[in-house]
Short mmCIF file of C-alpha atoms in Angstrom, two decimals:
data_model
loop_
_atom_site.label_atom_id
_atom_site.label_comp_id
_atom_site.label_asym_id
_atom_site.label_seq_id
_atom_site.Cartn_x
_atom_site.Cartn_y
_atom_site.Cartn_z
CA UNK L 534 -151.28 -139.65 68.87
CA UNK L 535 -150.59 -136.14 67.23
CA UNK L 536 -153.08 -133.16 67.81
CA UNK L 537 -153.54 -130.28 65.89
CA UNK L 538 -153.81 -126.43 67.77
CA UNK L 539 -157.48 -126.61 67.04
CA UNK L 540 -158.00 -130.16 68.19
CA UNK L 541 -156.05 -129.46 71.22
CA UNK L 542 -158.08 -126.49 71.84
CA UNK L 543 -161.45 -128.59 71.58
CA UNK L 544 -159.83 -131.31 74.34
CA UNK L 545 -159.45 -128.41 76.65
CA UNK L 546 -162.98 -127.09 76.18
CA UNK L 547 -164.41 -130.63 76.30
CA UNK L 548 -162.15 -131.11 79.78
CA UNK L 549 -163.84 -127.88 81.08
CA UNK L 550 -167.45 -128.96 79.91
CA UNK L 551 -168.21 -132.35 78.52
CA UNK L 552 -171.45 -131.79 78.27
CA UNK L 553 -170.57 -129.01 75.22
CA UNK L 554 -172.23 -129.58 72.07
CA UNK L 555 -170.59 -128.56 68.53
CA UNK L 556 -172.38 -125.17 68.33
CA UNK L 557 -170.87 -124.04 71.62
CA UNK L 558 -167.67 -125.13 70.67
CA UNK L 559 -167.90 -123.22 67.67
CA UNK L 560 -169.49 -120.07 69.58
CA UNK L 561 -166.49 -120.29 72.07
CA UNK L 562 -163.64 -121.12 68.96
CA UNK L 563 -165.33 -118.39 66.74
CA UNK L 564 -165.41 -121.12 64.07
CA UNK L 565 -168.64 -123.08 62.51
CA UNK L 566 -170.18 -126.20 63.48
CA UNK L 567 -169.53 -127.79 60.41
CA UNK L 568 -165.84 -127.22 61.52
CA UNK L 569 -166.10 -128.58 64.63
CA UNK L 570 -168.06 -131.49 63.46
CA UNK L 571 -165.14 -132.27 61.35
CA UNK L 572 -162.49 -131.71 64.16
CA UNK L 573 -164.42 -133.73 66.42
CA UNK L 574 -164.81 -136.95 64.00
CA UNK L 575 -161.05 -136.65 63.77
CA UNK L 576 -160.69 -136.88 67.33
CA UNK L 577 -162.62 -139.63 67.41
CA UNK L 578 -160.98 -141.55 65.10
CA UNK L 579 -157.48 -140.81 66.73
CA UNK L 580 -158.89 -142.14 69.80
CA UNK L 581 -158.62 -139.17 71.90
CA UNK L 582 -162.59 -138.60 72.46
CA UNK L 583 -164.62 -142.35 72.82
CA UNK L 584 -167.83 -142.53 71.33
CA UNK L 585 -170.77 -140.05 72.11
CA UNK L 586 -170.96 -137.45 74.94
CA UNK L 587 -167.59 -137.03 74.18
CA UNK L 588 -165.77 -138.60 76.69
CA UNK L 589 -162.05 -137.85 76.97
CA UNK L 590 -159.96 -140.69 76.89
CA UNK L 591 -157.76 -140.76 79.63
CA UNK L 592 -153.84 -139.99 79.34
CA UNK L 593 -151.79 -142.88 80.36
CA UNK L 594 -154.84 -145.23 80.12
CA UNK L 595 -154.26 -149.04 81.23
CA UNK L 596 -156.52 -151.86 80.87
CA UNK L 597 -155.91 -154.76 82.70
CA UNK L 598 -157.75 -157.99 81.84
CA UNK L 599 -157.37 -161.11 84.46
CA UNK L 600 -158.75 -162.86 87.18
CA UNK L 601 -160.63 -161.36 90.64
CA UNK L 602 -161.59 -163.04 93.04
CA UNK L 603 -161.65 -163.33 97.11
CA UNK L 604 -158.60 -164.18 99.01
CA UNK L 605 -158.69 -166.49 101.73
CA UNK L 606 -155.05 -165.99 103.57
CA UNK L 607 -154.38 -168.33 106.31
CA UNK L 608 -151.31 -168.15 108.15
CA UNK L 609 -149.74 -170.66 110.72
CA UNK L 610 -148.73 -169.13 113.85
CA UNK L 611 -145.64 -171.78 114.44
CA UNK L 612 -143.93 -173.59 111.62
CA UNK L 613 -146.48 -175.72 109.85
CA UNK L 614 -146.47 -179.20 110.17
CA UNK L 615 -147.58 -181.49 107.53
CA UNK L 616 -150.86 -183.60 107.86
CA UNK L 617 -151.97 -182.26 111.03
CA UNK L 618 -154.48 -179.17 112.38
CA UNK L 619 -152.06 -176.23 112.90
CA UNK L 620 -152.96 -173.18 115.31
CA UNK L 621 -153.34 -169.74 112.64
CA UNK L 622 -155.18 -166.63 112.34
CA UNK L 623 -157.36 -166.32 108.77
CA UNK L 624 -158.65 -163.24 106.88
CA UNK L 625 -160.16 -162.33 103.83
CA UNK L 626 -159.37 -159.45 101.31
CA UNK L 627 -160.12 -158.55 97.95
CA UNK L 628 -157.75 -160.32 95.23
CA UNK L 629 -156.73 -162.37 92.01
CA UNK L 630 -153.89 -161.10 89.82
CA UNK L 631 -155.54 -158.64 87.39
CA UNK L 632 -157.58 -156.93 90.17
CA UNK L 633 -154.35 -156.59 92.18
CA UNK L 634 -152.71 -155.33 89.36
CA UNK L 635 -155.12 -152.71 88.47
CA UNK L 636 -155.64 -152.00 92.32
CA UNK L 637 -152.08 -151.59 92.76
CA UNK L 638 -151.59 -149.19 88.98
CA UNK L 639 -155.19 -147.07 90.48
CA UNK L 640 -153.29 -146.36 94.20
CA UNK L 641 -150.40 -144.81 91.94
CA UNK L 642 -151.94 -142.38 90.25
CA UNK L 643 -152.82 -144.17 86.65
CA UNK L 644 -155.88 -144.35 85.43
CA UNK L 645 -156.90 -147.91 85.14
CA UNK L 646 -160.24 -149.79 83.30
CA UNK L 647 -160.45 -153.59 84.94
CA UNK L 648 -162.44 -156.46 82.81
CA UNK L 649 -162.66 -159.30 84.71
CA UNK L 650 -165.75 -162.15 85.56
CA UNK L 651 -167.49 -162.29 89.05
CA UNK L 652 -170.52 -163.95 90.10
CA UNK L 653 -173.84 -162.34 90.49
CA UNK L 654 -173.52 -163.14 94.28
CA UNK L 655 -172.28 -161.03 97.93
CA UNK L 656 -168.65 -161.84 97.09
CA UNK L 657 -168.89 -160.40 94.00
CA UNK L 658 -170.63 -157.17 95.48
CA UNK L 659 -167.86 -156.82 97.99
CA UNK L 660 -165.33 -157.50 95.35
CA UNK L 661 -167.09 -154.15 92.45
CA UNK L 662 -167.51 -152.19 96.14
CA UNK L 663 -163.78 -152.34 97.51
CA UNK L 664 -162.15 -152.56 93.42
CA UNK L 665 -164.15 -149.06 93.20
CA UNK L 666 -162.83 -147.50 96.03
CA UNK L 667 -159.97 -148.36 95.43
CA UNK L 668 -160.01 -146.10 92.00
CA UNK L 669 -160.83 -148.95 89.55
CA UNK L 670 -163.22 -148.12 86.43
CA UNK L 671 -165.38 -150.87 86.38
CA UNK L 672 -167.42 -150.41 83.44
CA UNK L 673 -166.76 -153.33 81.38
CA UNK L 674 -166.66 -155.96 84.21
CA UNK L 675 -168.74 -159.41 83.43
CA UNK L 676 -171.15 -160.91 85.77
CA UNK L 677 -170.67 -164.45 85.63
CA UNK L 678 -173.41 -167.09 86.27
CA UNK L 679 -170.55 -168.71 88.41
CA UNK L 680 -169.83 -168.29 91.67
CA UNK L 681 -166.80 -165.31 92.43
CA UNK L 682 -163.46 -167.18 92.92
CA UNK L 683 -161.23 -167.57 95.73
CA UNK L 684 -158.17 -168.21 95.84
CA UNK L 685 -157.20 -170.08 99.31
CA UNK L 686 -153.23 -169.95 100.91
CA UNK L 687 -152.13 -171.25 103.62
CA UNK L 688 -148.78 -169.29 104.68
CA UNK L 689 -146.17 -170.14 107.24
CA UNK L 690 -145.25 -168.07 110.54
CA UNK L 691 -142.29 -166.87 108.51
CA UNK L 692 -145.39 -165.15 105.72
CA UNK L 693 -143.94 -167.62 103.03
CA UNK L 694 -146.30 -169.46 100.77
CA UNK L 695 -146.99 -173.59 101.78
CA UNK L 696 -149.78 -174.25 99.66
CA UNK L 697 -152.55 -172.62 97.54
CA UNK L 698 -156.17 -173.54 95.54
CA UNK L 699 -157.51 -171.28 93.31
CA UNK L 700 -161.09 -172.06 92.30
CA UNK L 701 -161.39 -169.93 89.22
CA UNK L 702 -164.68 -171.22 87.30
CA UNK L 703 -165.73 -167.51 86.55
CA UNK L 704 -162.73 -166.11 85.01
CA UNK L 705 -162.23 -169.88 83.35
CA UNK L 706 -165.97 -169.58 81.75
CA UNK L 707 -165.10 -165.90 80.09
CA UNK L 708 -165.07 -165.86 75.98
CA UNK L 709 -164.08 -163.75 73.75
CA UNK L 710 -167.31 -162.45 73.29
CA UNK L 711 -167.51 -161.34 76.57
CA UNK L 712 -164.77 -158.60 75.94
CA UNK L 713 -166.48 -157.38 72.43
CA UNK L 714 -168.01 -154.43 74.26
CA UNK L 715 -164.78 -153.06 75.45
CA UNK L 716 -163.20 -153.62 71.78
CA UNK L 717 -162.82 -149.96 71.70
CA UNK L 718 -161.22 -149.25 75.38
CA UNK L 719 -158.83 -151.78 74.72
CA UNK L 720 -157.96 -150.08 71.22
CA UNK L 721 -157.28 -146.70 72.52
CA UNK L 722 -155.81 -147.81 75.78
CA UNK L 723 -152.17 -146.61 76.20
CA UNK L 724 -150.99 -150.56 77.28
CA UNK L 725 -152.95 -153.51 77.94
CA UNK L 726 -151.99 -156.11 81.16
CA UNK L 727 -153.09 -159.35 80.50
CA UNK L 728 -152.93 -162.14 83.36
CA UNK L 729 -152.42 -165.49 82.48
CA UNK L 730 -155.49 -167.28 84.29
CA UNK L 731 -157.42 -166.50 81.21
CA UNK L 732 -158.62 -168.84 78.72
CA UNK L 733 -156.08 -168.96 75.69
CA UNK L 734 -159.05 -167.90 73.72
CA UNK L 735 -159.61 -164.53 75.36
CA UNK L 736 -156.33 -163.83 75.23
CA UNK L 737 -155.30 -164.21 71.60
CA UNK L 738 -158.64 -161.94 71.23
CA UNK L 739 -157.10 -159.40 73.64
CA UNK L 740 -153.59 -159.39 71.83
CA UNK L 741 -155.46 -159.73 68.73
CA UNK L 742 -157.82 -156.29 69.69
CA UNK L 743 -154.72 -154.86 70.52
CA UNK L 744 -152.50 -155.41 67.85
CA UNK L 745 -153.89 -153.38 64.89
CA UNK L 746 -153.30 -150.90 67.42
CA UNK L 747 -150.29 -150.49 68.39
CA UNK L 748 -151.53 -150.91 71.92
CA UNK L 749 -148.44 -152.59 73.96
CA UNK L 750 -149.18 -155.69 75.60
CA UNK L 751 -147.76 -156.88 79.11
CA UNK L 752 -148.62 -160.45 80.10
CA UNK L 753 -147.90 -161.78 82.81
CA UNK L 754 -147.65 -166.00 83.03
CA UNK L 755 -149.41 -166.59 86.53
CA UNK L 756 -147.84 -170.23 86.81
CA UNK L 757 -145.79 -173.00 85.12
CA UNK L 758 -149.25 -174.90 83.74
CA UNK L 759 -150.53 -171.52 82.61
CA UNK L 760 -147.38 -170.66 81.03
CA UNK L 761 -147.46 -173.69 79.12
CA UNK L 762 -151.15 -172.69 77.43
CA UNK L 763 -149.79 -169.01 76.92
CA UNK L 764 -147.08 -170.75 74.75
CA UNK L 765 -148.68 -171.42 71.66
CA UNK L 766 -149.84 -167.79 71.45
CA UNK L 767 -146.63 -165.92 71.58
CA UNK L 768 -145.49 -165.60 67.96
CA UNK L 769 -144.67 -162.69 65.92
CA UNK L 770 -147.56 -162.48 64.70
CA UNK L 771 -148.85 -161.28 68.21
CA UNK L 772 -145.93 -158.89 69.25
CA UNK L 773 -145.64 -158.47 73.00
CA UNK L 774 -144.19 -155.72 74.95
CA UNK L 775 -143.01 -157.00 78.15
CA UNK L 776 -143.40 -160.65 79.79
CA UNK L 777 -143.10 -161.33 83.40
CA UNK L 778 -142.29 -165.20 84.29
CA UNK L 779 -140.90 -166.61 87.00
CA UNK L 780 -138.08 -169.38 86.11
CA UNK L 781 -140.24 -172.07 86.25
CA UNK L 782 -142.16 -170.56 83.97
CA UNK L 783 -139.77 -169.29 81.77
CA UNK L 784 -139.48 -173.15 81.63
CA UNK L 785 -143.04 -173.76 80.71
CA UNK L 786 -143.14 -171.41 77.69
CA UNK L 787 -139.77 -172.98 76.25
CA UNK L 788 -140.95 -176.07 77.24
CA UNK L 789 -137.25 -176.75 78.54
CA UNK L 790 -135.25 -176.95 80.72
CA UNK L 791 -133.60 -173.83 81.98
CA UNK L 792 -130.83 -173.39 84.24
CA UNK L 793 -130.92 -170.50 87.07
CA UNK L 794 -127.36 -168.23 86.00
CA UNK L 795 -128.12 -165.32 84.23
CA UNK L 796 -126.34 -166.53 81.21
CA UNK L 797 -128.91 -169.19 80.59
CA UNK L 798 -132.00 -167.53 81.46
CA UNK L 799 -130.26 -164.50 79.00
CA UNK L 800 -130.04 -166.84 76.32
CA UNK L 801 -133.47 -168.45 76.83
CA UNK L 802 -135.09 -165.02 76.72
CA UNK L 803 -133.55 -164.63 73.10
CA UNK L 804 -135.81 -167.55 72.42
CA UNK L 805 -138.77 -165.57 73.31
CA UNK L 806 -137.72 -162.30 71.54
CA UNK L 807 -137.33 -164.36 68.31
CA UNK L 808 -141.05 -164.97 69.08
CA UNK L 809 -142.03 -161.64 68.92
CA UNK L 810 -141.49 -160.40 72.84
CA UNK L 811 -139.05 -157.22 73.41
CA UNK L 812 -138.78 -157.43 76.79
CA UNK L 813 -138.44 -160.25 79.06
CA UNK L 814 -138.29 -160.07 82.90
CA UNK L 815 -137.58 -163.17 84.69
CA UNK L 816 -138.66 -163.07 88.29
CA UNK L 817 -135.59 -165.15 90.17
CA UNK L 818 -137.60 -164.71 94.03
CA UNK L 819 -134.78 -163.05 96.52
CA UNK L 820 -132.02 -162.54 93.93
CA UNK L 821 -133.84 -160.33 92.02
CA UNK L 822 -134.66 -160.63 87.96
CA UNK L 823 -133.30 -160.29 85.27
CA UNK L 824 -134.71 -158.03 82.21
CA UNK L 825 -133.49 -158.89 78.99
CA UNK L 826 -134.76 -156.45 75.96
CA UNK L 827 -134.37 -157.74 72.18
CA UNK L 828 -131.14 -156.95 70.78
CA UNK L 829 -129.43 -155.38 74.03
CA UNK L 830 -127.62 -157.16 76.89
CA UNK L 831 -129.29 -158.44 79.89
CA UNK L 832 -129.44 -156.58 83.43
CA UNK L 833 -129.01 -158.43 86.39
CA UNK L 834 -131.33 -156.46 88.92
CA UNK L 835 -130.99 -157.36 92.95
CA UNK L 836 -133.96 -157.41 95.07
CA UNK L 837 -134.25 -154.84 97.71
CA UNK L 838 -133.91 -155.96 101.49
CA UNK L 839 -137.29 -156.61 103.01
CA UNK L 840 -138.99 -158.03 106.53
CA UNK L 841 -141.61 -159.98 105.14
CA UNK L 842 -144.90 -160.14 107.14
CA UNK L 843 -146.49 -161.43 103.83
CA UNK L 844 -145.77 -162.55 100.32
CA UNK L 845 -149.23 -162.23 98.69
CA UNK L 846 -149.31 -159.74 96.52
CA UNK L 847 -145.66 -158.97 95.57
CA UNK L 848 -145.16 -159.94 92.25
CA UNK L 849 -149.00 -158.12 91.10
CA UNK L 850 -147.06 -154.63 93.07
CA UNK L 851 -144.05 -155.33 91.19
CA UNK L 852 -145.58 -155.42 87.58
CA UNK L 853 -148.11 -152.41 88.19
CA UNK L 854 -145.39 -150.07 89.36
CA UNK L 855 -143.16 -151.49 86.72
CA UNK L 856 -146.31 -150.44 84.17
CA UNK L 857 -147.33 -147.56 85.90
CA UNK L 858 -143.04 -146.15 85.80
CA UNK L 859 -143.12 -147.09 81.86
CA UNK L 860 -146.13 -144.94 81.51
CA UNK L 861 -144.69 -141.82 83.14
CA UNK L 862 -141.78 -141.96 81.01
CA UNK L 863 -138.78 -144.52 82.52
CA UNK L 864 -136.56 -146.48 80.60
CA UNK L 865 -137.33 -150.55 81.61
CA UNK L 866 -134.42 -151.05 83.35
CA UNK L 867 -135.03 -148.24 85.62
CA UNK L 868 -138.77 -149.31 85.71
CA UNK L 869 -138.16 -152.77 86.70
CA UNK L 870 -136.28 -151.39 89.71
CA UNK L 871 -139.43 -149.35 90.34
CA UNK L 872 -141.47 -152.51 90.43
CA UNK L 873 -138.46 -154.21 93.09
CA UNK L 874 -139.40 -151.32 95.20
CA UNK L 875 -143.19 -151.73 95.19
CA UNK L 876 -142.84 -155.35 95.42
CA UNK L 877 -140.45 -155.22 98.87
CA UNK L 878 -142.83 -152.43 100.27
CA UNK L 879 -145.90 -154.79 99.56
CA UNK L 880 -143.85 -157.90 101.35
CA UNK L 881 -143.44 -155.49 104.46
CA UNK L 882 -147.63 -154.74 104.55
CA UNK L 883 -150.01 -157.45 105.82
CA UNK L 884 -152.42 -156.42 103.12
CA UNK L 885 -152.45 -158.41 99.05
CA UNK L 886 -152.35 -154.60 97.72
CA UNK L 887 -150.52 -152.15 100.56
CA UNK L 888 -153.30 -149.29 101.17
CA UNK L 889 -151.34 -146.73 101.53
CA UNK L 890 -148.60 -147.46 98.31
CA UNK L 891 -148.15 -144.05 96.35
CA UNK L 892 -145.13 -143.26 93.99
CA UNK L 893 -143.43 -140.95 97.03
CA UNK L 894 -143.59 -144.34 99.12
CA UNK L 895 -141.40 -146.20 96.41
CA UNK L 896 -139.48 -142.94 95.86
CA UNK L 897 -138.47 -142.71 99.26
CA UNK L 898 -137.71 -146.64 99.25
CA UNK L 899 -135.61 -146.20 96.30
CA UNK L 900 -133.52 -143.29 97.78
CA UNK L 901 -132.52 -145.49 100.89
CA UNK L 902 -133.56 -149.13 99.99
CA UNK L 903 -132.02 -150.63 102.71
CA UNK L 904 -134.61 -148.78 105.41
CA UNK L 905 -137.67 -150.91 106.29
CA UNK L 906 -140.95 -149.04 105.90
CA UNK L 907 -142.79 -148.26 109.36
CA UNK L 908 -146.19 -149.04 108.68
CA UNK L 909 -146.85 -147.06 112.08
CA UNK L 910 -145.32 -144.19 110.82
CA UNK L 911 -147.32 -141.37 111.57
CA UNK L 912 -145.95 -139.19 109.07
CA UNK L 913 -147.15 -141.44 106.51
CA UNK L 914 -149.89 -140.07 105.87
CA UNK L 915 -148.68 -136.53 105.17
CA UNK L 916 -146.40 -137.49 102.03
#
């Protein structure tokens, strides 16, 4: 998005006082209002002031569209044995993948709009209440007749994952039309995060919003089954901008079998960027990922060292910093180490999205990756 002197010069005015009309631009430009009226219709149109009173749209701008809901994390305090009541502690948190995502993008430092469904009931409430606080815009979120969703794990002593049940009817019941009224946020956003529990409906209308656009779209899969309804939809017709499966659901999309070296999932990534995605980062759990980019050769990246107290959370860290690093200007191979950072850091925090994450946390991570964070630490607080 280019902007002339002048229109630059209006931005900063309108940063100063949004409130300004187009006289008191003028007044303060020494110009006319006819001018300005002009100026300002061309801003609008470029996307860099949204709709009336002149509202500034945001640099670095994400919108993330996907599932919220309430966690239910239950975790064994012995090795779990199957079939049989195991002693545990259980908590509850705020949670599903697009509000971690945007959580995670809002505690570093980019500004981040959230459309997801909850349920006109407390959980929802607590959900808007802690997603705000948190940084979140929430102005396009849709109140579902359903009840919020939770999403239920039981985890081991070790903080590894045994079993979960999502129960997703809100975000399940969204339509297209519930997203019409952010048509326009989604156009000017600066990249749009899509999570794969949506219907296959309101995504193609998301990437479909987007496209026109030019507005880069990261999706990430969610699961094998959910992979396997995203399928149909990649084409490049649809161009995507970065997908994040896991192997089993790089399997899904192919709808193949694919074996675990990095030439094979290499080679079934070129699959994907003949169907319109550039990049492709296949999750591979404690070895790492590999990112493959159309037309360039894969990178083999190693995960970071990490004491795990829980898993929840990690891969949601690890694709908002690896957004949030593309958006200040990183190359993706340097970004997806970003999001390895953010992702070990989360494993080490009790918590789905780590409170205190900040870009100087994964900075400092980065700089001596093989230190475990001290979540005691009291000079934590003063980076």
């Amino acid at each position: 998005m280019m902007l002339t002197q002048r229109e630059r010069e209006i931005i900063a005015l309108l940063r100063r006082d949004p409130l300004a009309g187009p006289q008191a631009i003028a007044d303060a430009l020494g110009s006319t209002r006819a001018a300005v009226n002009v100026h300002l219709s061309n801003l609008g149109k470029k996307g860099a002031i949204l709709g009336r009173g002149y509202i500034l749209r945001e640099e670095n701008a994400v919108v993330v569209v996907g599932g919220a809901n309430v966690d239910v994390k239950v975790r064994s305090l012995a090795p779990v044995r199957q079939r049989t009541s195991n002693p545990g502690r259980a908590g509850t948190t705020a949670g599903g993948v697009g509000r971690n995502i945007a959580e995670n993008l809002a505690r570093l430092g980019t500004p981040t709009h959230l459309i997801a469904a909850v349920g006109r009931d407390a959980a929802g409430e607590r959900l808007l209440a802690e997603t705000a606080a948190a940084g979140v815009r929430l102005d396009h979120m849709h109140r579902s007749a359903h009840p919020t969703g939770t999403y239920t794990a039981v985890l081991d002593a070790d903080g590894d994952l045994v079993v979960a049940v999502a129960d997703m009817a809100a975000t399940e019941a969204l339509a297209p039309e519930d997203l019409h009224p952010a048509r326009e946020l989604i156009a000017h956003a600066d990249m749009l995060v899509l999570d794969g529990n949506l219907p296959a409906a309101v995504l193609a209308h998301a990437m479909d919003v987007a496209q026109p656009a030019a507005v880069p779209v990261v999706i990430d899969p969610v699961s094998a089954p959910k992979a396997a309804l995203l399928a149909p939809l990649l084409t490049d017709r649809r161009p995507v901008f970065a997908l994040t499966p896991n192997l089993d659901e790089l399997r899904a999309l192919l709808g193949r079998p694919v074996g675990d070296s990095e030439a094979e999932v290499t080679a079934a990534a070129d699959t994907l960027h003949a169907r319109g995605v550039r990049h492709v980062w296949v999750r591979l759990g404690a070895r790492g990922s590999v990112l493959s980019t159309a037309g360039e050769e894969g990178t083999l990246l190693p995960a970071p060292p990490a004491e795990v107290a829980d898993v929840t959370g990690a891969g949601d860290a690890m694709l908002a910093a690896f957004v949030h690093a593309l958006l200040a200007g990183g190359d993706p191979v340097d970004a997806a180490r970003y999001g390895h950072a953010a992702a070990a850091l989360t494993v080490q925090s009790p918590a789905t999205v780590r409170p205190d994450l900040t870009p100087r946390l994964i900075e400092d991570a980065l700089t001596d990756p093989t230190e475990p964070t001290d979540l005691n630490d009291p000079m934590r607080s003063q980076r």
